mmCIF file of C-alpha atoms in Angstrom:
data_model
loop_
_atom_site.group_PDB
_atom_site.id
_atom_site.type_symbol
_atom_site.label_atom_id
_atom_site.label_comp_id
_atom_site.label_asym_id
_atom_site.label_seq_id
_atom_site.Cartn_x
_atom_site.Cartn_y
_atom_site.Cartn_z
ATOM 1 C CA GLY A 4 -0.288 -0.069 0.130
ATOM 2 C CA ALA A 5 0.642 3.941 -0.083
ATOM 3 C CA GLY A 6 1.810 4.310 3.589
ATOM 4 C CA VAL A 7 1.522 1.933 6.913
ATOM 5 C CA SER A 8 -2.163 0.907 7.600
ATOM 6 C CA GLN A 9 -3.309 0.292 11.131
ATOM 7 C CA SER A 10 -6.224 -0.877 13.000
ATOM 8 C CA PRO A 11 -8.820 -0.119 13.996
ATOM 9 C CA SER A 12 -7.696 3.226 14.333
ATOM 10 C CA ASN A 13 -9.879 3.666 17.769
ATOM 11 C CA LYS A 14 -10.835 1.106 20.096
ATOM 12 C CA VAL A 15 -12.601 1.123 23.940
ATOM 13 C CA THR A 16 -12.318 -1.744 25.584
ATOM 14 C CA GLU A 17 -13.055 -2.685 29.487
ATOM 15 C CA LYS A 18 -10.833 -4.087 31.898
ATOM 16 C CA GLY A 19 -9.801 -7.313 31.304
ATOM 17 C CA LYS A 20 -9.929 -8.085 28.096
ATOM 18 C CA ASP A 21 -8.006 -9.219 24.826
ATOM 19 C CA VAL A 22 -7.023 -6.676 22.359
ATOM 20 C CA GLU A 23 -6.071 -7.216 19.136
ATOM 21 C CA LEU A 24 -4.414 -4.372 16.775
ATOM 22 C CA ARG A 25 -3.126 -4.229 13.546
ATOM 23 C CA CYS A 26 -0.250 -3.418 11.188
ATOM 24 C CA ASP A 27 -0.363 -3.856 7.107
ATOM 25 C CA PRO A 28 3.504 -2.072 6.586
ATOM 26 C CA ILE A 29 4.405 -0.078 3.176
ATOM 27 C CA SER A 30 5.011 -2.588 0.569
ATOM 28 C CA GLY A 31 7.981 -4.478 0.394
ATOM 29 C CA HIS A 32 9.490 -3.370 4.005
ATOM 30 C CA THR A 33 10.829 -6.232 5.921
ATOM 31 C CA ALA A 34 11.239 -4.124 8.649
ATOM 32 C CA LEU A 35 8.585 -3.322 10.830
ATOM 33 C CA TYR A 36 8.471 -1.699 14.746
ATOM 34 C CA TRP A 37 5.777 -1.084 16.972
ATOM 35 C CA TYR A 38 5.782 1.676 19.645
ATOM 36 C CA ARG A 39 3.751 2.614 22.197
ATOM 37 C CA GLN A 40 3.085 6.614 23.508
ATOM 38 C CA SER A 41 1.335 7.437 25.979
ATOM 39 C CA LEU A 42 -0.652 10.961 26.156
ATOM 40 C CA GLY A 43 1.672 13.514 25.042
ATOM 41 C CA GLN A 44 4.415 11.891 25.876
ATOM 42 C CA GLY A 45 7.579 9.965 23.896
ATOM 43 C CA LEU A 46 7.736 7.270 21.919
ATOM 44 C CA GLU A 47 8.476 4.030 23.781
ATOM 45 C CA PHE A 48 9.886 1.352 21.537
ATOM 46 C CA LEU A 49 8.247 -2.289 21.787
ATOM 47 C CA ILE A 50 9.573 -4.945 19.679
ATOM 48 C CA TYR A 51 11.039 -4.149 15.946
ATOM 49 C CA PHE A 52 10.538 -7.494 13.304
ATOM 50 C CA GLN A 53 13.340 -8.832 10.278
ATOM 51 C CA GLY A 54 10.762 -10.458 8.577
ATOM 52 C CA ASN A 55 9.095 -12.898 10.465
ATOM 53 C CA SER A 56 10.852 -12.785 13.187
ATOM 54 C CA ALA A 57 11.442 -10.582 16.287
ATOM 55 C CA PRO A 58 15.413 -10.189 17.006
ATOM 56 C CA ASP A 59 14.226 -7.380 19.283
ATOM 57 C CA LYS A 60 11.298 -7.713 22.069
ATOM 58 C CA SER A 61 13.072 -5.933 24.648
ATOM 59 C CA GLY A 62 10.693 -3.397 25.413
ATOM 60 C CA LEU A 63 7.836 -5.608 26.122
ATOM 61 C CA PRO A 64 6.188 -4.137 28.854
ATOM 62 C CA SER A 65 4.694 -7.654 30.229
ATOM 63 C CA ASP A 66 4.246 -10.920 29.175
ATOM 64 C CA ARG A 67 0.984 -9.694 28.417
ATOM 65 C CA PHE A 68 1.858 -8.484 25.789
ATOM 66 C CA SER A 69 3.361 -10.141 22.291
ATOM 67 C CA ALA A 70 2.980 -9.889 18.912
ATOM 68 C CA GLU A 71 3.313 -11.579 15.534
ATOM 69 C CA ARG A 72 4.390 -11.209 11.747
ATOM 70 C CA THR A 73 3.485 -13.537 9.105
ATOM 71 C CA GLY A 74 4.347 -13.680 5.557
ATOM 72 C CA GLY A 75 6.724 -11.011 5.989
ATOM 73 C CA SER A 76 3.695 -8.235 6.053
ATOM 74 C CA VAL A 77 0.998 -8.118 8.303
ATOM 75 C CA SER A 78 1.821 -7.932 12.354
ATOM 76 C CA THR A 79 -0.676 -8.186 14.888
ATOM 77 C CA LEU A 80 0.485 -6.742 18.664
ATOM 78 C CA THR A 81 -2.162 -8.584 21.829
ATOM 79 C CA ILE A 82 -2.301 -7.264 24.408
ATOM 80 C CA GLN A 83 -4.075 -10.010 27.057
ATOM 81 C CA ARG A 84 -6.053 -8.857 30.166
ATOM 82 C CA THR A 85 -5.444 -4.912 29.720
ATOM 83 C CA GLN A 86 -5.262 -3.185 32.552
ATOM 84 C CA GLN A 87 -6.224 0.971 32.456
ATOM 85 C CA GLU A 88 -2.333 1.666 32.077
ATOM 86 C CA ASP A 89 -2.297 0.125 28.793
ATOM 87 C CA SER A 90 -4.394 3.045 27.831
ATOM 88 C CA ALA A 91 -2.003 4.412 25.084
ATOM 89 C CA VAL A 92 -1.407 5.253 21.324
ATOM 90 C CA TYR A 93 0.182 2.298 19.663
ATOM 91 C CA LEU A 94 2.294 3.010 16.772
ATOM 92 C CA CYS A 95 3.372 1.189 13.741
ATOM 93 C CA ALA A 96 6.357 1.627 11.312
ATOM 94 C CA SER A 97 7.776 0.281 8.586
ATOM 95 C CA ARG A 98 11.456 0.274 6.969
ATOM 96 C CA PRO A 99 12.933 -0.675 3.408
ATOM 97 C CA SER A 100 16.023 -3.286 4.315
ATOM 98 C CA TRP A 101 18.496 -1.686 2.231
ATOM 99 C CA GLY A 102 20.147 1.770 2.496
ATOM 100 C CA ALA A 103 22.009 3.179 4.700
ATOM 101 C CA GLY A 104 20.108 5.658 6.704
ATOM 102 C CA ASN A 105 17.116 4.496 5.707
ATOM 103 C CA THR A 106 13.778 6.404 7.258
ATOM 104 C CA ILE A 107 11.578 4.303 9.207
ATOM 105 C CA TYR A 108 7.782 5.962 8.260
ATOM 106 C CA PHE A 109 4.870 5.515 10.631
ATOM 107 C CA GLY A 110 1.341 4.979 10.481
ATOM 108 C CA GLU A 111 -1.566 6.920 11.945
ATOM 109 C CA GLY A 112 -1.804 4.283 15.397
ATOM 110 C CA SER A 113 -4.553 2.702 16.789
ATOM 111 C CA TRP A 114 -5.468 4.866 19.886
ATOM 112 C CA LEU A 115 -6.492 2.387 22.952
ATOM 113 C CA THR A 116 -9.010 3.421 25.529
ATOM 114 C CA VAL A 117 -8.894 0.959 28.672
ATOM 115 C CA VAL A 118 -12.269 1.683 30.561
ATOM 116 C CA ALA B 6 24.952 4.121 24.782
ATOM 117 C CA GLN B 7 23.504 5.764 21.667
ATOM 118 C CA SER B 8 20.918 9.003 22.778
ATOM 119 C CA VAL B 9 18.944 11.830 21.567
ATOM 120 C CA ALA B 10 17.870 14.341 24.240
ATOM 121 C CA GLN B 11 15.120 17.571 23.035
ATOM 122 C CA PRO B 12 15.852 19.795 25.696
ATOM 123 C CA GLU B 13 12.395 21.859 25.348
ATOM 124 C CA ASP B 14 9.795 20.198 26.607
ATOM 125 C CA GLN B 15 8.040 23.504 24.756
ATOM 126 C CA VAL B 16 8.882 26.417 22.234
ATOM 127 C CA ASN B 17 7.078 29.344 22.178
ATOM 128 C CA VAL B 18 7.262 31.194 18.451
ATOM 129 C CA ALA B 19 5.188 34.345 16.383
ATOM 130 C CA GLU B 20 3.906 33.807 13.457
ATOM 131 C CA GLY B 21 6.652 34.934 10.654
ATOM 132 C CA ASN B 22 9.666 34.376 13.021
ATOM 133 C CA PRO B 23 12.291 32.229 12.537
ATOM 134 C CA LEU B 24 11.904 29.441 14.777
ATOM 135 C CA THR B 25 14.426 26.806 16.167
ATOM 136 C CA VAL B 26 13.970 23.349 17.966
ATOM 137 C CA LYS B 27 16.939 21.632 19.362
ATOM 138 C CA CYS B 28 18.319 18.572 19.223
ATOM 139 C CA THR B 29 21.556 16.818 20.834
ATOM 140 C CA TYR B 30 22.651 13.612 20.755
ATOM 141 C CA SER B 31 25.155 11.064 21.899
ATOM 142 C CA VAL B 32 26.416 8.178 19.437
ATOM 143 C CA SER B 33 29.346 6.650 18.995
ATOM 144 C CA GLY B 34 31.442 7.317 15.236
ATOM 145 C CA ASN B 35 29.117 9.302 12.726
ATOM 146 C CA PRO B 36 25.150 8.981 13.606
ATOM 147 C CA TYR B 37 22.281 9.243 10.968
ATOM 148 C CA LEU B 38 19.863 11.587 12.817
ATOM 149 C CA PHE B 39 16.113 12.379 11.543
ATOM 150 C CA TRP B 40 13.487 14.846 12.719
ATOM 151 C CA TYR B 41 9.870 13.878 12.758
ATOM 152 C CA VAL B 42 6.673 15.565 13.684
ATOM 153 C CA GLN B 43 3.346 14.522 14.772
ATOM 154 C CA TYR B 44 0.172 17.228 14.102
ATOM 155 C CA PRO B 45 -2.783 16.124 16.689
ATOM 156 C CA ASN B 46 -4.180 12.927 16.667
ATOM 157 C CA ARG B 47 -1.901 11.779 14.428
ATOM 158 C CA GLY B 48 1.100 9.633 13.479
ATOM 159 C CA LEU B 49 4.562 10.973 13.130
ATOM 160 C CA GLN B 50 5.522 12.381 9.472
ATOM 161 C CA PHE B 51 9.512 12.366 8.728
ATOM 162 C CA LEU B 52 10.411 15.965 7.737
ATOM 163 C CA LEU B 53 14.284 15.224 6.889
ATOM 164 C CA LYS B 54 17.339 13.182 7.702
ATOM 165 C CA TYR B 55 21.499 13.646 7.898
ATOM 166 C CA ILE B 56 22.851 10.470 6.703
ATOM 167 C CA THR B 57 26.222 12.429 5.377
ATOM 168 C CA GLY B 58 27.419 15.139 2.899
ATOM 169 C CA ASP B 59 26.297 18.871 3.930
ATOM 170 C CA ASN B 60 25.338 19.581 7.194
ATOM 171 C CA LEU B 61 22.681 21.647 6.108
ATOM 172 C CA VAL B 62 20.042 19.022 5.535
ATOM 173 C CA LYS B 63 15.911 20.931 3.733
ATOM 174 C CA GLY B 64 13.203 19.326 4.717
ATOM 175 C CA SER B 65 9.297 19.459 3.972
ATOM 176 C CA TYR B 66 7.326 22.181 4.720
ATOM 177 C CA GLY B 67 10.762 24.462 4.298
ATOM 178 C CA PHE B 68 12.179 23.273 7.721
ATOM 179 C CA GLU B 69 15.941 22.641 7.484
ATOM 180 C CA ALA B 70 18.475 21.169 10.022
ATOM 181 C CA GLU B 71 21.772 22.010 10.601
ATOM 182 C CA PHE B 72 23.845 19.158 11.449
ATOM 183 C CA ASN B 73 26.931 19.930 13.365
ATOM 184 C CA LYS B 74 29.820 17.548 14.517
ATOM 185 C CA SER B 75 31.809 19.381 16.735
ATOM 186 C CA GLN B 76 29.026 20.561 19.278
ATOM 187 C CA THR B 77 27.011 17.060 18.706
ATOM 188 C CA SER B 78 24.074 18.612 17.712
ATOM 189 C CA PHE B 79 21.299 19.222 15.246
ATOM 190 C CA HIS B 80 18.881 21.871 15.676
ATOM 191 C CA LEU B 81 16.012 22.098 13.050
ATOM 192 C CA LYS B 82 15.092 25.725 11.720
ATOM 193 C CA LYS B 83 12.386 27.388 9.727
ATOM 194 C CA PRO B 84 13.229 30.806 8.434
ATOM 195 C CA SER B 85 9.570 32.240 9.348
ATOM 196 C CA ALA B 86 6.846 30.366 11.463
ATOM 197 C CA LEU B 87 3.184 29.440 10.604
ATOM 198 C CA VAL B 88 0.601 28.631 12.952
ATOM 199 C CA SER B 89 0.001 25.100 10.911
ATOM 200 C CA ASP B 90 3.589 24.106 11.825
ATOM 201 C CA SER B 91 2.379 23.961 15.467
ATOM 202 C CA ALA B 92 2.738 20.218 16.722
ATOM 203 C CA LEU B 93 4.922 18.086 18.462
ATOM 204 C CA TYR B 94 8.661 17.426 17.046
ATOM 205 C CA PHE B 95 10.775 14.132 17.592
ATOM 206 C CA CYS B 96 14.482 14.035 16.940
ATOM 207 C CA ALA B 97 15.978 10.716 16.565
ATOM 208 C CA VAL B 98 19.220 8.893 15.868
ATOM 209 C CA ARG B 99 20.069 5.693 14.413
ATOM 210 C CA ASP B 100 22.044 3.653 15.604
ATOM 211 C CA ARG B 101 25.079 2.277 13.222
ATOM 212 C CA ASP B 102 26.690 -0.197 15.506
ATOM 213 C CA ASN B 103 22.837 -1.868 15.335
ATOM 214 C CA PHE B 104 21.375 -0.517 12.775
ATOM 215 C CA ASN B 105 17.966 -1.718 13.475
ATOM 216 C CA LYS B 106 17.556 0.857 16.533
ATOM 217 C CA PHE B 107 16.057 4.212 16.643
ATOM 218 C CA TYR B 108 16.357 6.413 19.227
ATOM 219 C CA PHE B 109 13.702 9.236 20.053
ATOM 220 C CA GLY B 110 13.987 12.238 22.737
ATOM 221 C CA SER B 111 11.510 12.953 24.448
ATOM 222 C CA GLY B 112 9.503 15.389 22.023
ATOM 223 C CA THR B 113 9.355 19.542 21.862
ATOM 224 C CA LYS B 114 5.687 20.874 21.293
ATOM 225 C CA LEU B 115 5.907 24.070 19.190
ATOM 226 C CA ASN B 116 3.151 26.591 19.633
ATOM 227 C CA VAL B 117 2.950 29.495 16.983
ATOM 228 C CA LYS B 118 0.958 32.470 18.249
ATOM 229 C CA PRO B 119 -0.809 34.464 15.650
#
């Protein structure tokens, strides 16, 4: 696609429920990132994929968080047993593997509210 | 360790005046540096990057940034601010040792008043 696509754009869920957030990267981009941004704050790295593998998942805040990527394309971030502190914007980004200094491009984000 | 700092949480400037948003970095070797802008309720948009070559980099929407190796800075500038430039700005550095890592600053909120 033309840009990084994320869905849902907005999600309100009850505490304790599971949520899935989807990211469709730019076509041909092999690297994919998930970040979290709390209201008006900076970016918190969650996980990085190269192809379907995740060589760096150091930013996942707890074992309630998991992510997978299939076919070297779409990625899903799953949050189990959501808590109110999980409320944030979840940003996905992708970049091509070639080219020194290549840029990561972000989607519009999935706004998660846990009530 | 690689890192980037944005020392100002907020910058206020009058429309038509020049603006500067500051960024300093700490990396080993030569850095790859980036600026992104985030408008309210939107994702981050790429503005410009420094890889090598000219220290003055020009980007989108009339923005430019100057790489200063001796001061380890990469300040974002625009000669004449617009109200529509009001947004959150993020500086980022890419780790040359670990190519996959991008480190983002904490962000600077730019307010341009009419």
